[in-house]
PDB file of C-alpha atoms in Angstrom:
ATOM      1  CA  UNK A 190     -25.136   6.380   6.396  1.00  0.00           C
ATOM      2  CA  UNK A 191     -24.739   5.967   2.725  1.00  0.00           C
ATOM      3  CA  UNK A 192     -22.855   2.478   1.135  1.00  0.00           C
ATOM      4  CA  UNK A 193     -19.612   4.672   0.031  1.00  0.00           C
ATOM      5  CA  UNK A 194     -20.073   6.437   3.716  1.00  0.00           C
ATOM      6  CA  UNK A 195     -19.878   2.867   5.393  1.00  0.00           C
ATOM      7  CA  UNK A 196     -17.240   1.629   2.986  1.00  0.00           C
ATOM      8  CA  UNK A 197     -14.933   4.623   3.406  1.00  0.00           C
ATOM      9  CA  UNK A 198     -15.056   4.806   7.203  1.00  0.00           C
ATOM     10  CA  UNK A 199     -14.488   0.668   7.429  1.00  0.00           C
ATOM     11  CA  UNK A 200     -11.028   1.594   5.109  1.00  0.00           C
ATOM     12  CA  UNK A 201     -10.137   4.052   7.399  1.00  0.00           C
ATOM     13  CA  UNK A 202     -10.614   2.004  10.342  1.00  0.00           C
ATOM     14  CA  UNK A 203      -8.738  -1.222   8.708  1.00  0.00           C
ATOM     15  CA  UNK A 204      -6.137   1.338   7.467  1.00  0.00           C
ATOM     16  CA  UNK A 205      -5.257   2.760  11.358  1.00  0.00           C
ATOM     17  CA  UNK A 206      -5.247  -0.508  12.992  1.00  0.00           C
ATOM     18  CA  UNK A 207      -2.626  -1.740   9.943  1.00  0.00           C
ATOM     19  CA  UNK A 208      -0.639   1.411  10.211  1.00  0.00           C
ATOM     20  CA  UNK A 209      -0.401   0.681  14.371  1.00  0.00           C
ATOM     21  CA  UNK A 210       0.464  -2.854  13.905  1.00  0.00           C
ATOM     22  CA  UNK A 211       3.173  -1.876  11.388  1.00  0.00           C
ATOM     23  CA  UNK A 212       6.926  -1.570  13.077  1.00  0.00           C
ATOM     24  CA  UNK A 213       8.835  -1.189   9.562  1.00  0.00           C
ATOM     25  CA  UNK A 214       6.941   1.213   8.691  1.00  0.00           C
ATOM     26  CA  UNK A 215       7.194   2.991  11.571  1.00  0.00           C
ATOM     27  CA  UNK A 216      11.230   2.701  11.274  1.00  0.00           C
ATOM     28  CA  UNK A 217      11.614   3.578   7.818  1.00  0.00           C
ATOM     29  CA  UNK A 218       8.967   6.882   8.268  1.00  0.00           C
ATOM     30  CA  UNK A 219       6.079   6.042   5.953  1.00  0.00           C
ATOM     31  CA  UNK A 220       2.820   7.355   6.554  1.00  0.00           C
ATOM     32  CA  UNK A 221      -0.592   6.489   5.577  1.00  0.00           C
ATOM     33  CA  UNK A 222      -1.702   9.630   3.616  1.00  0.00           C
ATOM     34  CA  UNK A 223      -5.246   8.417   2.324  1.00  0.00           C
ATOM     35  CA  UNK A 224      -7.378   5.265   2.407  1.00  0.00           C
ATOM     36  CA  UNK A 225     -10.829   4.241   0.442  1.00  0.00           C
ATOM     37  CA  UNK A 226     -12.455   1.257  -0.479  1.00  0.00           C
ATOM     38  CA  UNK A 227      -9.437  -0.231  -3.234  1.00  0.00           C
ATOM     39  CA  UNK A 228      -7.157   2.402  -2.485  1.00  0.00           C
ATOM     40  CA  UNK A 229      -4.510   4.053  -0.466  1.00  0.00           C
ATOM     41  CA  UNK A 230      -1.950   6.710  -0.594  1.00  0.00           C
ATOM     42  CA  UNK A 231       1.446   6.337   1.519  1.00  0.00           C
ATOM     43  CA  UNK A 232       4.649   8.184   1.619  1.00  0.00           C
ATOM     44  CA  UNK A 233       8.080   8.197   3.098  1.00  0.00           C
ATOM     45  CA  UNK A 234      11.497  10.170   2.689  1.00  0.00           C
ATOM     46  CA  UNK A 235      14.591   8.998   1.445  1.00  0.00           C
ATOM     47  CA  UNK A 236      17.189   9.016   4.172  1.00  0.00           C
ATOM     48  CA  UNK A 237      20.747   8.419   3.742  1.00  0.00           C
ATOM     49  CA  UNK A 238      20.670   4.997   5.159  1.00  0.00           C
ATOM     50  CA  UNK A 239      18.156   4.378   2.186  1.00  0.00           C
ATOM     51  CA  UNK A 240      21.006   5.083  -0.376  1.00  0.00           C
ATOM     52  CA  UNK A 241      23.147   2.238  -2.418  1.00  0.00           C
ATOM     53  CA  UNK A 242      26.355   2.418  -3.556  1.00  0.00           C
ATOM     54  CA  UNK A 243      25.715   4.482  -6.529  1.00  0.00           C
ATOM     55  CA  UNK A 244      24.201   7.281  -3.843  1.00  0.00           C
ATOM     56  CA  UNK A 245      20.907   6.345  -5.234  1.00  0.00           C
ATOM     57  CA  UNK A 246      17.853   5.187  -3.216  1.00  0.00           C
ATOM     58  CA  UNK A 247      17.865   1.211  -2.977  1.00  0.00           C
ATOM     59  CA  UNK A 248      15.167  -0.189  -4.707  1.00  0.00           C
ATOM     60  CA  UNK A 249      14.297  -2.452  -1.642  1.00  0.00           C
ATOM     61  CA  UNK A 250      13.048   0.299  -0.096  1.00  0.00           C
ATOM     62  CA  UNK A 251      11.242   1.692  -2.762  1.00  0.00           C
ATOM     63  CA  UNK A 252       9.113  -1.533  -3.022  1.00  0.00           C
ATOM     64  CA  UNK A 253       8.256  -1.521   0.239  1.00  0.00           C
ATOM     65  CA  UNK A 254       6.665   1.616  -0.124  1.00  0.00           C
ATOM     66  CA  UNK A 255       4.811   0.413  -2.911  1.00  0.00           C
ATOM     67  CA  UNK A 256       4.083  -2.506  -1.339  1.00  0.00           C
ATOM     68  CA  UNK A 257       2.770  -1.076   1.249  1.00  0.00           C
ATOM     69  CA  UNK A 258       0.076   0.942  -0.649  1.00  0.00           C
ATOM     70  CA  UNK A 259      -0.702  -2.315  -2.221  1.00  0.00           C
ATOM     71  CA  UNK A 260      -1.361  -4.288   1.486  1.00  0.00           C
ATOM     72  CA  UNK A 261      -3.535  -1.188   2.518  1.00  0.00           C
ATOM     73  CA  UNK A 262      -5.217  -1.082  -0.747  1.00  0.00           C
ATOM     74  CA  UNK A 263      -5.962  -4.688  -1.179  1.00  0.00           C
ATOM     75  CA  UNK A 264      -6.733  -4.828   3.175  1.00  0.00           C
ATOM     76  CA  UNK A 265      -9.210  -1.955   2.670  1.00  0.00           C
ATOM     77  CA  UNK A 266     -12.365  -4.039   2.515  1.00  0.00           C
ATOM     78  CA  UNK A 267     -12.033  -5.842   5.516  1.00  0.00           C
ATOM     79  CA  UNK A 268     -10.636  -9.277   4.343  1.00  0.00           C
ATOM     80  CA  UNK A 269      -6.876 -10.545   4.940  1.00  0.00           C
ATOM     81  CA  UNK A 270      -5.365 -10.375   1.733  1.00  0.00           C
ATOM     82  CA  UNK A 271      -1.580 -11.090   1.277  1.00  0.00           C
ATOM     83  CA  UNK A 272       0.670 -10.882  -1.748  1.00  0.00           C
ATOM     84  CA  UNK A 273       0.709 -13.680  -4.146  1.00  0.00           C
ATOM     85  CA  UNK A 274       2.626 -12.388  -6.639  1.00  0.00           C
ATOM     86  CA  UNK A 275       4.204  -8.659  -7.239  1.00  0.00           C
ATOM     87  CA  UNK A 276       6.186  -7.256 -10.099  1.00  0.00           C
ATOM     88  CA  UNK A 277       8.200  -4.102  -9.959  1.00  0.00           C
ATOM     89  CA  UNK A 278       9.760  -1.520 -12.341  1.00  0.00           C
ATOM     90  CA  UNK A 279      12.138   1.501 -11.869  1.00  0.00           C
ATOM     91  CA  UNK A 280      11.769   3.839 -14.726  1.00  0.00           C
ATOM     92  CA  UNK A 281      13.747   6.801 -12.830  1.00  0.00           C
ATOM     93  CA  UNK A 282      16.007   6.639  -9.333  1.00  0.00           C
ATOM     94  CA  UNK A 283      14.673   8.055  -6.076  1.00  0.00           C
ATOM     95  CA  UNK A 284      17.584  10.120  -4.622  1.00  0.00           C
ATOM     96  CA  UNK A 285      18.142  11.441  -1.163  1.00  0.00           C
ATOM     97  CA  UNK A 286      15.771  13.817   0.201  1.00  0.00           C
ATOM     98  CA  UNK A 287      12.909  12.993  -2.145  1.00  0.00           C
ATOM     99  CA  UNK A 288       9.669  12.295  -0.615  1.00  0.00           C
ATOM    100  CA  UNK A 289       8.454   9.636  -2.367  1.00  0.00           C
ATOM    101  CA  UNK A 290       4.539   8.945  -2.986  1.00  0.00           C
ATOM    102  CA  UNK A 291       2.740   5.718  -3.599  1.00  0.00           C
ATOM    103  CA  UNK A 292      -0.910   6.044  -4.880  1.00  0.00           C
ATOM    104  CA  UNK A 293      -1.758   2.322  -5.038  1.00  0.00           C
ATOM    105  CA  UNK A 294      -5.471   1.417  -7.055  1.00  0.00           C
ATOM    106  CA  UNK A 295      -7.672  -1.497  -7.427  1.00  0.00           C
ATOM    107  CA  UNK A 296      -7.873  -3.070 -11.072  1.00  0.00           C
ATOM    108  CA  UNK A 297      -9.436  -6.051 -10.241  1.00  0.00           C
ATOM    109  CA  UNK A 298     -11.308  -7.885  -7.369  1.00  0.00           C
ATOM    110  CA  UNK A 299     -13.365 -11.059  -7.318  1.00  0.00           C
ATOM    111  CA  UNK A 300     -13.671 -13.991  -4.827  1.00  0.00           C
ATOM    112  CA  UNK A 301     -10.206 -14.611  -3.817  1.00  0.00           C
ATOM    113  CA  UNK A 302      -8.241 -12.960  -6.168  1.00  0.00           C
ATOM    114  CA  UNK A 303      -7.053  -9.197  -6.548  1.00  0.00           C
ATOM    115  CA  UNK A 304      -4.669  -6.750  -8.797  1.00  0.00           C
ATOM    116  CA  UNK A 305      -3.638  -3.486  -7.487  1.00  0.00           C
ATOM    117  CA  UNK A 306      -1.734  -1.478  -9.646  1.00  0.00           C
ATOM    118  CA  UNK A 307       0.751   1.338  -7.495  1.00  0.00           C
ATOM    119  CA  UNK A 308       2.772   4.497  -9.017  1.00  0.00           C
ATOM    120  CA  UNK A 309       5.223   5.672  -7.045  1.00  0.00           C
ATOM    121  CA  UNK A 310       6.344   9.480  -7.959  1.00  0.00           C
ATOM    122  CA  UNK A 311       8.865  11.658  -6.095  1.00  0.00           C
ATOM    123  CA  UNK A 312       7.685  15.586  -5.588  1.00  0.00           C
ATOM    124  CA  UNK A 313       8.141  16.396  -9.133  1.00  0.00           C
ATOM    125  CA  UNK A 314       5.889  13.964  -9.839  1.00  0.00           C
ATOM    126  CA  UNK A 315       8.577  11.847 -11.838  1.00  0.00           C
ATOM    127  CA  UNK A 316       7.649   7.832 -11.514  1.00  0.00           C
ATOM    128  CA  UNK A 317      10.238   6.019  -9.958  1.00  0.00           C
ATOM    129  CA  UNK A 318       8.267   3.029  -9.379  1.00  0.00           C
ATOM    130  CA  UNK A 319       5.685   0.995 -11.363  1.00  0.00           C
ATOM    131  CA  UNK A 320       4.664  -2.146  -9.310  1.00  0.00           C
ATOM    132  CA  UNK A 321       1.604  -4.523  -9.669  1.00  0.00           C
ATOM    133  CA  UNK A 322       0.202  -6.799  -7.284  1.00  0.00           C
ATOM    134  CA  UNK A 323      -1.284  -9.769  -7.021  1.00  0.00           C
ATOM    135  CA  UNK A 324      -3.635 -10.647  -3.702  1.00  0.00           C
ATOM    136  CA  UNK A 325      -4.437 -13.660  -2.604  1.00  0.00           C
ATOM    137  CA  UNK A 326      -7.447 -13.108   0.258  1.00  0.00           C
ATOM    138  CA  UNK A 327      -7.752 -15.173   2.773  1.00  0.00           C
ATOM    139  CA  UNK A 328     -10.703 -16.485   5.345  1.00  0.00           C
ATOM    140  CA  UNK A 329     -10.988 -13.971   8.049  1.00  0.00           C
ATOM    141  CA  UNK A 330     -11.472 -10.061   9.025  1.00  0.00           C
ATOM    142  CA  UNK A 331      -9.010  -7.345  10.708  1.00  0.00           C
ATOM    143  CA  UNK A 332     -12.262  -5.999  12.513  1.00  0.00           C
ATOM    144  CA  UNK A 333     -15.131  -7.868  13.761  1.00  0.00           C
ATOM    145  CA  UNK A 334     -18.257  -7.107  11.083  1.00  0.00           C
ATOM    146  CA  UNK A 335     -20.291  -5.966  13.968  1.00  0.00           C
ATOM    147  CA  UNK A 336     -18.119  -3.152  14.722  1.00  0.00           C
ATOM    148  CA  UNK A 337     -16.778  -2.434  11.495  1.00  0.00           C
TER     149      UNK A 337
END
């Protein structure tokens, strides 16, 4: 098996056993799309209990879409990361019914620091979301080395 080959599959396997651990997810109906080495692609649809005041999607639960593509992303390699710092930007709303996309992408990765950069685009493919992140990783693995 290939480097990439190993890589991919040990994303794929950190990426189901976050997705099983993961009860808000679960409640608010996102799904792990696609996972890779640095990456990972999540979605979710916007419910009427997602909607503010104004009838438009609350942001809240846009970033924690995108934050979610950033966990997977920055989790992908097999070392507990966490957020250290996240920014977030709403160039258009999210309105009922979308289904909203997060495509979140390494930028940067060395010892124990990280940027992920996520886009998050309705079916259009209008942004609604710019977010970066900042990961902090910590000591310790999601799957023992041996059987990752």
């Amino acid at each position: 098996m290939t480097d990439h080959a190993k890589a991919q599959r040990l994303a794929e396997q950190v990426g189901a056993l976050i997705h099983q651990r993961d009860a808000s997810s679960h409640f608010l109906g996102i799904t792990l799309d696609a996972i890779g080495p640095g990456r990972a692609v999540l979605s979710m649809s916007v419910t009427d209990s997602m909607l503010n005041g104004v009838g438009l999607c609350h942001g809240g639960f846009t970033y924690k879409l995108a934050d979610d593509a950033f966990a997977y992303a920055s989790n992908s390699h097999n070392r507990v990361a966490v957020g250290q710092h996240c920014t977030i930007s709403y160039p258009a709303p999210a309105r009922l019914g979308d289904r909203l996309t997060a495509t979140g992408q390494e930028v940067f990765r060395q010892g124990r620091s990280g940027i992920y950069d996520v886009v998050v685009t309705n079916a259009t493919g209008t942004t609604v979301a710019l977010f970066r992140g900042h990961a902090r990783f910590l000591d310790g693995h999601h799957l023992a080395e041996e059987s990752a």
